[in-house]
Amino acid sequence: MSGRSTRETERLHPITLSCRISGLLGLFGAVLCGAPAILCGAPAMAEDAGLFDGGKLLLTNGVSTIEGSAGGGLASWAVIPGMETDHGIGLSAFATDVPLRDFNLETHGFAIGLRNRLALGYARENFDTLSAGEALGLGHGYTFRQDIVTARLRLVGDLVYGPQWLPQITLGTDFKHNLNGAVVRLVGAKQSAGTDFTLSATKLVLGSSVLINTTFRLTDANQFGLLGFGGDKNAHRSGQFEGSLAYQMSRRLAIGGEWRTRPDNLGFARETASHDVFVAWAPARHVTLTAAWVDIGPVATFRPQRGAYLSVQIAC
Amino acid sequence: MLGLVPIALALSSPAKAQNAPDGVDWFKEFGVEQPRPDPVSGELPVKPYTVTDANAGATPFAGSDMARTFGGQDGIHRLAHRLVTLIITDPAIKDIFVATDTRRLERTLYEQVCYILNAGCTYTGREMREAHRQLGLKTHDMNALVEDLQRAMHERGIPFAAQNRLLAKLAPMKRDIVTR
Ligand code: HEM
């Protein structure tokens, strides 16, 4: 940690920093380079008015999941995105790239948090089939796209404060709209749009510096919805589990692992649970960088898809 | 808000107010009774209250590990001093402390932390609910203070896991401290 104390000096950090890392993420890095200034500039001015208080403790806003809700990357958590506390508004934007063995998943989006109570988010997922697209008869680089709108309502509890036995509990829903309806129906999906329901409980157990998260999700999504919803094997929603365990190394650094089970609805290709191990680092107040090793299991008859997970989140 | 600062400052340092440039002791003119600092400690008097360790708001750690990790009473003294310096200069919360008797605050904070860490102190300050009742604090004030405390602990080389163990004792106090 530097000798500089005030939030003022920290506020300047992320802009230069995210510019430096922008090279890592190509185009999205370049876009994000200006994002803290654009995203957090006005809120910083409004901070005096108390609207954008930016008062959450570092890392307690979580990182954006591939679906745009706040969580640990793969698993949704009960946290509300943005740096606001219970009297303010918070904003959050992210870009994530997941280069797998045969595919590439790219996702980006933004979210707003209201009074650390309600969260609304939007994300776009682009799943590039690269040369696998040819083998699948879709054409090289055929890309599945999906729009996701997420909503979360914190019911009770606090991630950090309050009784140690009471986690922060959040009810949520993900509205997913796959943009490749014809193709996903062809592979056996029943629908091109679907709605997930989530119930999450998350707690930072300060005494042991450990964060524990469990999420119960009702979903009919095939490969997160990228291959549509429901299938010939199973047409309806089923209950799935997401678990995360993280250890806080410092104010700015956490490491952890996640496990997420998924339905197996499609006859033509098996789908299994996915998991990851991650490092999340907040080099500055408004920036969180996440690097993970992820395994989402076999996709569309292809071998288990493992790879890196790289994500930048700007929040204020 | 800014307009209130000189008034608050004047209230917290009666000596300065009496030497106002116009030479008039306005407190005397208006019959305002001035709190007199204790001649030995320099602290201002507070309304009487029952002194008990229970006012510290947490049970102490067992054993001497935590006390040793924090450098014993000497280390905790330095920690309390640094913490008070940080919070009264932190732009996010410094305005809340303009009228605070920081000598008393530093002493009672020291006692409280020392008591909780089982470093051989008794806590003689007020209960958390009582001490913060009038302040109308919000969650982000609490978080700002926690970050200042984390910084002070970090500077003293206290391992992060031990920092969090102390914070785990303080975190439940939020419901008594944050009233808005
Ligand atoms: C876990 C968190 C906290 C602890 C352990 C704590 C502890 C204390 C203690 C021991 C006192 C002195 C009691 C006495 O004089 O008898 C005190 C007073 C005070 N605290 Fe806190 N405090 C906490 C949070 C905060 C926060 C978040 C703020 C504001 C940002 C704050 C502002 C004050 C002020 C202004 C006083 C002086 C009140 C007066 O003189 O009447 N405290 N606190």
XYZ file of C-alpha atoms and ligand atoms in Angstrom:
539
model
C 0.000 0.000 0.000
C 1.223 3.483 -0.751
C 1.702 6.199 1.792
C -1.112 8.196 0.272
C -4.134 8.207 2.438
C -7.055 10.060 1.080
C -9.763 8.807 -1.205
C -8.976 11.789 -3.414
C -5.567 10.484 -4.353
C -6.876 6.976 -4.851
C -9.549 8.299 -7.131
C -6.943 9.262 -9.701
C -5.280 5.865 -9.718
C -7.632 3.692 -11.746
C -7.525 5.772 -14.849
C -3.805 5.459 -15.352
C -3.841 1.903 -14.140
C -6.577 0.600 -16.349
C -4.802 2.268 -19.256
C -1.669 0.340 -18.453
C -3.511 -2.970 -18.389
C -5.556 -2.079 -21.450
C -2.945 -3.730 -23.642
C -3.866 -7.055 -22.085
C -7.444 -6.913 -23.164
C -7.131 -5.299 -26.569
C -10.140 -3.360 -27.701
C -12.094 -3.688 -24.473
C -9.120 -2.551 -22.507
C -8.969 0.499 -24.703
C -12.639 1.200 -24.104
C -12.217 0.647 -20.375
C -9.217 2.954 -20.370
C -11.518 5.943 -20.416
C -14.281 4.263 -18.462
C -13.330 5.172 -14.887
C -13.234 8.821 -15.882
C -16.565 8.626 -17.673
C -18.241 6.238 -15.259
C -16.909 7.648 -12.018
C -16.248 11.272 -12.925
C -19.779 12.559 -12.483
C -20.460 10.359 -9.458
C -17.272 11.695 -7.851
C -18.674 15.193 -8.180
C -22.027 14.049 -6.860
C -20.348 12.333 -3.899
C -20.665 15.480 -1.831
C -24.380 15.429 -2.457
C -24.333 11.952 -0.908
C -25.789 10.211 -3.947
C -22.711 8.284 -5.049
C -21.083 7.658 -1.690
C -18.584 5.118 -3.068
C -18.280 3.787 0.468
C -18.155 -0.009 0.150
C -15.070 -1.746 1.491
C -12.685 -2.870 -1.233
C -13.655 -6.107 -2.996
C -16.988 -6.329 -1.147
C -18.794 -5.424 -4.381
C -17.584 -8.747 -5.825
C -16.700 -9.098 -9.486
C -19.078 -9.389 -12.399
C -20.048 -12.896 -13.397
C -20.076 -13.888 -17.058
C -23.810 -13.167 -16.893
C -23.363 -9.661 -15.527
C -24.616 -10.162 -11.988
C -22.224 -9.548 -9.100
C -20.338 -12.589 -7.892
C -17.074 -14.392 -8.249
C -16.881 -14.891 -12.015
C -18.847 -18.093 -12.530
C -21.061 -18.047 -9.454
C -23.558 -15.373 -8.569
C -23.139 -13.913 -5.054
C -25.578 -12.126 -2.772
C -23.621 -8.865 -3.102
C -24.954 -5.761 -4.834
C -22.690 -4.282 -7.548
C -21.228 -0.772 -7.346
C -19.364 0.865 -4.469
C -22.419 2.459 -2.873
C -23.660 1.737 0.639
C -27.224 1.857 1.912
C -27.868 5.521 1.085
C -26.308 5.764 -2.347
C -26.205 4.672 -5.947
C -23.374 2.631 -7.419
C -22.287 1.857 -10.959
C -20.249 -0.963 -12.344
C -18.992 -1.978 -15.784
C -16.949 -4.944 -16.882
C -15.328 -6.775 -19.770
C -14.319 -10.418 -19.606
C -12.535 -12.704 -21.999
C -12.478 -16.483 -21.599
C -10.219 -18.080 -24.224
C -10.981 -21.820 -24.138
C -9.368 -24.716 -26.025
C -11.812 -24.643 -28.941
C -13.964 -21.590 -28.318
C -13.762 -18.041 -27.053
C -16.301 -16.484 -24.725
C -16.319 -12.725 -24.510
C -18.752 -10.897 -22.279
C -19.245 -7.306 -21.206
C -21.888 -5.249 -19.501
C -22.813 -2.845 -16.768
C -24.889 -2.767 -13.616
C -26.392 -0.267 -11.255
C -26.803 -0.766 -7.528
C -29.415 1.171 -5.575
C -28.895 1.684 -1.852
C -27.046 -1.614 -1.653
C -30.515 -3.121 -1.887
C -31.470 -3.520 -5.539
C -29.268 -4.324 -8.520
C -30.057 -4.154 -12.216
C -27.596 -5.292 -14.825
C -27.191 -5.888 -18.511
C -24.639 -8.115 -20.208
C -23.905 -9.347 -23.699
C -22.204 -12.687 -24.233
C -20.458 -13.564 -27.494
C -19.417 -17.183 -27.829
C -17.124 -17.523 -30.817
C -16.896 -21.075 -32.209
C -13.624 -20.274 -34.046
C -12.610 -23.260 -36.196
C -14.933 -25.535 -34.220
C -17.710 -23.729 -36.065
C -16.601 -25.385 -39.274
C -16.631 -28.864 -37.744
C -20.154 -28.167 -36.427
C -21.256 -27.123 -39.893
C -21.946 -23.554 -38.779
C -18.997 -21.923 -40.488
C -15.686 -20.682 -39.139
C -16.118 -18.162 -36.378
C -19.862 -18.629 -36.097
C -20.796 -16.766 -32.923
C -23.604 -17.462 -30.497
C -24.839 -14.256 -28.875
C -26.934 -13.691 -25.829
C -28.417 -10.641 -24.081
C -28.929 -10.947 -20.338
C -30.773 -8.659 -17.975
C -30.212 -9.389 -14.292
C -32.046 -8.188 -11.206
C -31.131 -8.793 -7.573
C -32.915 -7.819 -4.375
C -31.117 -8.036 -1.049
C -33.612 -9.471 1.413
C -31.700 -9.522 4.663
C -28.243 -9.637 6.202
C -24.925 -7.973 5.560
C -21.859 -9.448 3.870
C -19.495 -7.941 6.479
C -21.433 -6.640 9.492
C -24.178 -7.907 11.724
C -24.279 -11.338 13.336
C -21.634 -13.712 12.006
C -24.246 -16.427 11.482
C -26.464 -14.258 9.268
C -25.229 -14.020 5.674
C -26.357 -11.464 3.142
C -29.273 -13.081 1.327
C -30.380 -12.018 -2.120
C -33.177 -13.100 -4.418
C -32.629 -12.663 -8.129
C -33.576 -13.365 -11.669
C -31.698 -13.504 -14.970
C -33.650 -12.834 -18.164
C -31.748 -14.391 -21.032
C -32.384 -13.854 -24.688
C -30.402 -15.927 -27.155
C -29.982 -14.197 -30.545
C -29.400 -17.420 -32.508
C -32.873 -18.889 -32.096
C -32.958 -20.927 -35.314
C -29.653 -22.664 -34.663
C -30.258 -23.439 -30.973
C -33.625 -24.994 -31.857
C -31.899 -27.059 -34.494
C -29.620 -28.627 -31.872
C -32.622 -29.510 -29.736
C -33.314 -26.495 -27.510
C -36.969 -25.849 -26.767
C -36.674 -22.083 -26.484
C -34.385 -19.231 -27.415
C -35.195 -17.253 -24.259
C -35.283 -18.265 -20.642
C -35.562 -16.949 -17.109
C -33.419 -18.121 -14.191
C -34.275 -17.580 -10.540
C -31.554 -17.358 -7.933
C -31.348 -17.357 -4.155
C -27.888 -16.508 -2.818
C -26.337 -16.367 0.617
C -22.870 -14.875 1.041
C -20.824 -14.034 4.123
C -17.350 -12.719 4.767
C -16.338 -14.520 7.947
C -13.878 -11.911 9.248
C -12.523 -14.084 12.042
C -11.023 -16.443 9.464
C -10.782 -14.034 6.464
C -12.929 -16.428 4.456
C -15.834 -15.659 2.155
C -18.456 -18.348 1.726
C -21.131 -18.256 -0.935
C -23.913 -20.576 -1.911
C -26.444 -19.953 -4.637
C -29.434 -22.025 -5.572
C -30.486 -21.463 -9.185
C -33.587 -22.630 -10.998
C -32.675 -22.758 -14.663
C -33.321 -24.465 -17.977
C -30.320 -22.890 -19.726
C -28.065 -25.013 -21.931
C -24.437 -23.870 -21.658
C -25.552 -20.783 -19.703
C -28.211 -20.183 -22.406
C -25.738 -19.918 -25.272
C -27.315 -23.120 -26.657
C -30.839 -22.059 -25.786
C -33.203 -23.260 -23.070
C -34.678 -26.674 -22.342
C -34.006 -29.660 -24.566
C -35.012 -33.050 -25.891
C -33.621 -34.770 -22.771
C -35.212 -32.399 -20.280
C -37.517 -29.546 -21.158
C -37.960 -27.857 -17.789
C -36.074 -25.874 -15.185
C -34.078 -27.767 -12.622
C -32.422 -26.737 -9.370
C -28.696 -26.112 -9.634
C -26.017 -25.173 -7.125
C -23.246 -22.571 -7.159
C -20.653 -22.518 -4.402
C -17.680 -20.252 -3.806
C -14.964 -20.229 -1.206
C -12.477 -17.368 -1.098
C -9.653 -16.315 1.194
C -8.862 -12.648 1.683
C -5.081 -12.200 1.591
C -5.227 -8.414 2.021
C -7.644 -5.538 1.557
C -6.902 -5.712 -2.137
C -6.325 -9.382 -2.862
C -8.472 -12.478 -2.633
C -8.033 -15.998 -3.975
C -10.684 -18.625 -4.280
C -12.487 -21.336 -6.118
C -15.992 -21.899 -7.436
C -18.197 -24.764 -8.459
C -21.339 -24.429 -10.544
C -23.589 -27.311 -11.546
C -25.681 -27.046 -14.709
C -28.575 -28.873 -16.306
C -27.920 -31.528 -18.972
C -30.888 -30.990 -21.277
C -29.579 -31.636 -24.776
C -29.352 -35.134 -26.243
C -26.624 -34.352 -28.772
C -23.994 -33.169 -26.271
C -23.347 -33.801 -22.609
C -23.093 -30.843 -20.240
C -21.336 -31.021 -16.864
C -20.555 -28.821 -13.886
C -18.099 -25.971 -14.347
C -15.485 -24.719 -11.931
C -12.700 -22.204 -11.542
C -9.900 -21.015 -9.306
C -9.404 -17.266 -9.245
C -7.342 -14.344 -8.033
C -9.136 -11.012 -7.638
C -7.103 -7.871 -7.123
C -8.253 -4.321 -6.485
C -5.222 -2.187 -7.441
C -7.304 0.929 -6.848
C -10.624 1.879 -5.355
C -12.581 1.694 -8.607
C -10.820 -1.209 -10.307
C -10.914 -4.967 -9.819
C -8.919 -7.316 -12.011
C -9.715 -11.014 -11.992
C -7.654 -13.832 -13.428
C -8.878 -17.385 -13.232
C -8.359 -20.846 -14.557
C -11.732 -22.148 -15.629
C -13.132 -25.478 -16.793
C -16.661 -25.424 -18.177
C -16.645 -29.079 -19.219
C -17.461 -30.418 -22.683
C -19.304 -28.058 -25.059
C -21.298 -29.227 -28.098
C -19.507 -32.610 -28.349
C -16.083 -30.978 -28.037
C -13.563 -32.050 -25.366
C -13.692 -30.393 -21.909
C -13.199 -26.675 -22.355
C -10.526 -25.274 -20.103
C -8.801 -21.976 -20.264
C -8.072 -18.619 -18.791
C -10.573 -16.128 -17.504
C -9.512 -12.487 -17.573
C -11.741 -9.713 -16.398
C -11.639 -5.988 -15.694
C -14.293 -4.304 -13.604
C -14.669 -0.599 -12.979
C -17.002 0.368 -10.156
C -17.949 3.513 -8.329
C -21.619 23.326 6.941
C -18.332 25.220 6.622
C -19.806 28.091 8.521
C -20.251 25.836 11.507
C -16.643 24.747 11.650
C -15.257 27.876 13.378
C -18.027 27.656 15.945
C -17.318 24.013 16.577
C -13.598 24.715 16.810
C -14.220 27.519 19.243
C -16.365 25.215 21.359
C -13.686 22.584 21.513
C -10.928 25.016 22.538
C -12.240 27.539 25.030
C -8.803 29.103 25.540
C -8.627 30.257 21.952
C -12.131 31.692 22.070
C -11.248 33.932 24.999
C -8.339 35.394 23.072
C -10.590 36.326 20.147
C -9.265 39.301 18.133
C -12.019 41.603 19.410
C -10.946 40.823 22.986
C -14.484 39.954 23.995
C -15.223 36.676 25.754
C -18.462 35.954 23.934
C -19.066 32.793 25.949
C -19.047 34.910 29.139
C -21.123 37.659 27.548
C -23.838 35.145 26.687
C -23.503 33.219 29.949
C -22.415 30.038 28.179
C -20.780 27.694 30.634
C -17.469 26.435 29.339
C -16.317 22.888 29.923
C -12.979 23.052 31.754
C -10.333 20.558 30.686
C -9.036 18.283 33.417
C -5.748 19.869 34.611
C -3.891 16.535 34.502
C -5.253 14.670 31.468
C -6.393 17.666 29.433
C -9.672 15.860 28.741
C -13.048 17.553 28.803
C -15.640 16.270 31.271
C -18.535 14.091 30.048
C -21.933 13.316 31.529
C -21.631 10.728 34.315
C -22.064 7.078 33.308
C -21.496 3.645 34.789
C -17.960 2.436 34.176
C -17.744 -1.241 33.231
C -15.766 -3.390 30.798
C -19.099 -4.387 29.285
C -19.192 -0.890 27.732
C -16.410 -2.025 25.369
C -19.066 -3.921 23.411
C -17.078 -7.122 22.840
C -15.634 -9.999 24.793
C -11.828 -10.143 24.908
C -9.742 -12.743 23.114
C -8.515 -15.636 25.194
C -4.765 -16.026 25.627
C -2.002 -13.567 24.794
C -1.464 -14.262 21.075
C -3.458 -11.298 19.804
C -1.914 -8.908 22.343
C 1.550 -10.012 21.256
C 0.685 -9.692 17.557
C -0.382 -6.090 18.151
C 2.841 -5.271 20.008
C 1.414 -5.242 23.532
C 0.254 -2.069 25.250
C 2.986 -0.023 23.612
C 2.000 -1.174 20.129
C -1.677 -0.548 20.843
C -0.848 2.975 22.109
C 0.847 3.762 18.822
C -2.000 2.173 16.885
C -4.635 4.250 18.697
C -2.610 7.412 18.187
C -2.179 6.741 14.463
C -5.844 5.832 14.058
C -7.010 9.085 15.641
C -4.595 11.046 13.440
C -5.981 9.279 10.356
C -9.678 9.680 11.131
C -9.449 13.381 11.987
C -7.737 14.037 8.654
C -9.696 11.582 6.461
C -11.693 13.781 4.057
C -14.553 11.278 4.180
C -15.189 11.626 7.940
C -13.008 14.369 9.421
C -15.920 16.816 9.733
C -17.573 14.453 12.224
C -14.656 14.938 14.630
C -14.326 18.756 14.614
C -15.935 19.067 18.048
C -14.526 15.844 19.489
C -12.221 15.709 22.485
C -9.546 13.697 20.674
C -7.467 13.182 23.826
C -10.315 11.326 25.420
C -11.099 9.523 22.161
C -7.518 8.313 21.824
C -7.369 7.134 25.438
C -10.714 5.303 25.351
C -9.995 3.758 21.943
C -6.679 2.540 23.313
C -8.380 1.057 26.368
C -11.074 -0.575 24.273
C -8.698 -2.211 21.788
C -6.296 -3.166 24.596
C -9.166 -4.720 26.564
C -10.502 -6.656 23.553
C -7.015 -7.916 22.628
C -6.578 -9.081 26.223
C -3.481 -6.924 26.623
C -4.210 -6.070 30.251
C -6.479 -3.008 30.272
C -9.881 -2.142 31.619
C -12.221 -0.039 29.502
C -13.424 3.110 31.229
C -15.231 4.768 28.294
C -18.874 4.944 27.438
C -21.011 2.328 25.780
C -20.889 2.388 21.948
C -24.589 3.190 21.572
C -24.299 6.055 24.040
C -21.078 7.491 22.552
C -22.433 7.574 18.983
C -26.095 8.286 19.616
C -26.013 11.943 18.577
C -23.812 11.487 15.520
C -26.269 10.154 12.939
C -23.605 7.944 11.355
C -24.086 6.024 8.112
C -22.590 2.788 6.837
C -20.054 4.604 4.680
C -18.756 6.479 7.753
C -18.229 3.100 9.405
C -16.438 1.746 6.338
C -14.224 4.824 6.164
C -13.185 4.340 9.787
C -12.576 0.638 9.185
C -10.319 1.488 6.239
C -8.385 3.977 8.380
C -7.999 1.308 11.042
C -6.855 -1.201 8.422
C -4.315 1.310 7.227
C -3.040 1.991 10.748
C -2.739 -1.742 11.434
C -1.032 -2.343 8.102
C 1.525 0.372 8.866
C 2.286 -1.356 12.149
C 2.973 -4.574 10.264
C 0.064 -6.482 11.771
C -0.720 -9.518 9.590
C -3.982 -9.204 7.666
C -5.549 -12.306 9.237
C -4.985 -10.805 12.719
C -6.394 -7.463 11.521
C -9.543 -9.281 10.458
C -9.790 -11.088 13.785
C -9.955 -7.723 15.552
C -12.427 -6.413 12.962
C -14.599 -9.458 13.625
C -14.927 -8.214 17.218
C -15.769 -4.666 16.093
C -18.122 -5.518 13.206
C -21.116 -6.447 15.402
C -20.892 -2.967 17.025
C -22.112 -1.440 13.786
C -25.723 -1.761 14.848
C -25.001 0.452 17.888
C -22.827 2.952 16.021
C -24.605 3.416 12.686
C -28.019 4.910 13.320
C -29.020 6.084 9.863
C -16.054 -0.159 15.412
C -16.115 1.112 15.262
C -15.968 2.142 16.358
C -15.451 2.022 17.606
C -14.855 0.792 18.253
C -15.551 3.328 18.240
C -15.118 3.623 19.513
C -15.342 4.826 20.159
C -14.978 5.122 21.510
C -14.261 4.176 22.444
C -15.384 6.379 21.773
C -15.215 7.165 23.074
C -16.273 6.841 24.080
C -16.191 7.774 25.248
O -15.833 8.948 25.050
O -16.483 7.328 26.333
C -15.974 6.899 20.575
C -16.472 8.166 20.445
C -16.721 8.757 19.213
N -16.765 8.110 18.009
Fe -16.505 6.165 17.717
N -16.132 4.192 17.357
C -16.388 3.516 16.211
C -16.950 4.029 15.066
C -17.081 5.376 14.834
C -17.382 5.951 13.546
C -17.630 5.171 12.263
C -17.388 7.306 13.717
C -17.614 8.373 12.702
C -17.078 8.350 11.508
C -17.140 7.568 15.118
C -17.115 8.821 15.694
C -16.993 9.061 17.040
C -17.075 10.379 17.646
C -17.315 11.692 16.924
C -16.917 10.184 19.023
C -16.963 11.244 20.112
C -18.363 11.380 20.634
C -18.432 12.392 21.755
O -17.410 12.939 22.128
O -19.532 12.599 22.247
N -16.965 6.376 15.755
N -15.946 5.919 19.604
